[in-house]
XYZ file of C-alpha atoms in Angstrom:
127
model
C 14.401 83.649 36.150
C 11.570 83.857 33.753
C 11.970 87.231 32.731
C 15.941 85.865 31.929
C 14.842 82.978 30.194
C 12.280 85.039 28.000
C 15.043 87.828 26.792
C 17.426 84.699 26.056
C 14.227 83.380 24.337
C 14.012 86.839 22.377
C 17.947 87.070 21.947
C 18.601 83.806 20.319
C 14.974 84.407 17.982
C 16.158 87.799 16.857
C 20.004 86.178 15.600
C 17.962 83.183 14.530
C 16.330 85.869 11.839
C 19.417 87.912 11.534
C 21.464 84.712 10.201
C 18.281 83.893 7.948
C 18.810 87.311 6.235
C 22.350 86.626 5.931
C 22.011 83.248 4.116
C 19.382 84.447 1.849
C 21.873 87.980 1.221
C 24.419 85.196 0.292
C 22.003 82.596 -1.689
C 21.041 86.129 -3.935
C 24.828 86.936 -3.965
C 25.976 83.406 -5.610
C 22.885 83.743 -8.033
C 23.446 87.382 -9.173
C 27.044 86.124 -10.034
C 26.366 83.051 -11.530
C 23.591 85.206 -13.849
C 26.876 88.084 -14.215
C 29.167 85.161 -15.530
C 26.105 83.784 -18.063
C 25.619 87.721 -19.625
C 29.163 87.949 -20.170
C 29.477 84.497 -21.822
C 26.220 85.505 -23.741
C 27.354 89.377 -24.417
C 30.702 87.479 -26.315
C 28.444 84.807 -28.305
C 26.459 87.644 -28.956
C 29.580 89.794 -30.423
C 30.453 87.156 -32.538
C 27.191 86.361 -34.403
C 26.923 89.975 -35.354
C 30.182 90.076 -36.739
C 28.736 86.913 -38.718
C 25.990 88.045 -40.084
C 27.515 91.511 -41.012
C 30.351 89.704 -42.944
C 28.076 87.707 -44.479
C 25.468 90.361 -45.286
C 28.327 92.203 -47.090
C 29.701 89.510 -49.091
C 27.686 86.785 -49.757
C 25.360 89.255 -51.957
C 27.991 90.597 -54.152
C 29.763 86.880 -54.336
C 26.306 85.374 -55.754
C 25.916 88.194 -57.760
C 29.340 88.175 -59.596
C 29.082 84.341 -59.447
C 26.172 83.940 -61.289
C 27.092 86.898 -63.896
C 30.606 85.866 -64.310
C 29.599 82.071 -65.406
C 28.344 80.979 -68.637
C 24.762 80.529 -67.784
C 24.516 83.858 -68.591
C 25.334 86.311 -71.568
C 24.360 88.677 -73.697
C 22.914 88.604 -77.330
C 24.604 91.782 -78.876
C 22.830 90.376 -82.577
C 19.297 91.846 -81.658
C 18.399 95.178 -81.683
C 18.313 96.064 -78.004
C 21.091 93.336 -76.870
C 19.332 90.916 -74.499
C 20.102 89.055 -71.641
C 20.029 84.836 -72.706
C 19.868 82.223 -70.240
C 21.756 79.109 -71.325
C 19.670 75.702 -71.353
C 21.779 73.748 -68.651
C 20.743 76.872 -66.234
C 18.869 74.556 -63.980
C 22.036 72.865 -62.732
C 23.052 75.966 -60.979
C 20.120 75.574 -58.992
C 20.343 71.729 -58.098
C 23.787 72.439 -57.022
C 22.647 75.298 -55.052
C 20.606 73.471 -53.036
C 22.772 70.701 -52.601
C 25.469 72.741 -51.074
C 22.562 74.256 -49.045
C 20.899 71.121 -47.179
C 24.916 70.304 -47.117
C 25.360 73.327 -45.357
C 21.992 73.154 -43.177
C 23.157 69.510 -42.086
C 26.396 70.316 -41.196
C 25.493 73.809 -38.840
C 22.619 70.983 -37.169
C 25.722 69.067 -36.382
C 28.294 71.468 -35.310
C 25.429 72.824 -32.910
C 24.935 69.894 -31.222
C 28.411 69.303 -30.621
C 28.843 72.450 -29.772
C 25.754 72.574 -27.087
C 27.038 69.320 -25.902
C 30.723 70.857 -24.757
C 28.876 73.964 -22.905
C 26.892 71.156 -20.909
C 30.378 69.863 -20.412
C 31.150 73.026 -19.235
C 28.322 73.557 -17.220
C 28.573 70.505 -14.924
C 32.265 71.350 -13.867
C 31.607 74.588 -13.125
């Protein structure tokens, strides 16, 4: 009777540890594919700020380049010898406009992130 109630002792111990590796095979499951979801989600975000900055490293360059050369801050004085390059007086006001747009620019990215962070918490706490 004892030696029965020891092996049913043993039995139910040794499924007791068997169904403990099972739950923590399935808790490592759910978090493996929760972290598989997040690397695709961050693989696309990822894709698209590349594609950002290499559009932007292409153009923005040449676009303040011919900007700045095509406007009337700057031209050339064919009357000296070696023609020279003349910067007009009002010059400065390309810069104070340049850094308006900028902070403009810097405020609104702020804001657009925030929103932005706020609909992936959305996100977050339905899924």
């Amino acid at each position: 009777m004892l030696r029965h109630k020891r092996g049913l002792f043993m039995s139910t111990n040794l499924r007791i540890t068997s169904l403990e590796k099972r739950i923590n095979s399935a808790i490592n499951l759910a978090f493996n594919l929760v972290v598989q979801r997040d690397s695709k989600l961050m693989l696309q975000d990822s894709l698209t700020m590349d594609t950002l900055a290499t559009v932007t490293l292409i153009f923005l360059p040449v676009a303040t380049v011919g900007t700045v050369f095509g406007s009337q801050f700057l031209g050339l004085d064919t009357g000296s010898s070696p023609p020279q390059l003349e910067v007009a007086k009002n010059f400065w006001i390309f810069w104070v406009v340049l850094a308006g747009i900028s902070i403009c620019i810097c405020f609104m990215t702020v804001i657009v992130r925030r929103a932005r962070l706020g609909r992936i918490e959305t996100w977050q706490r339905r899924a």
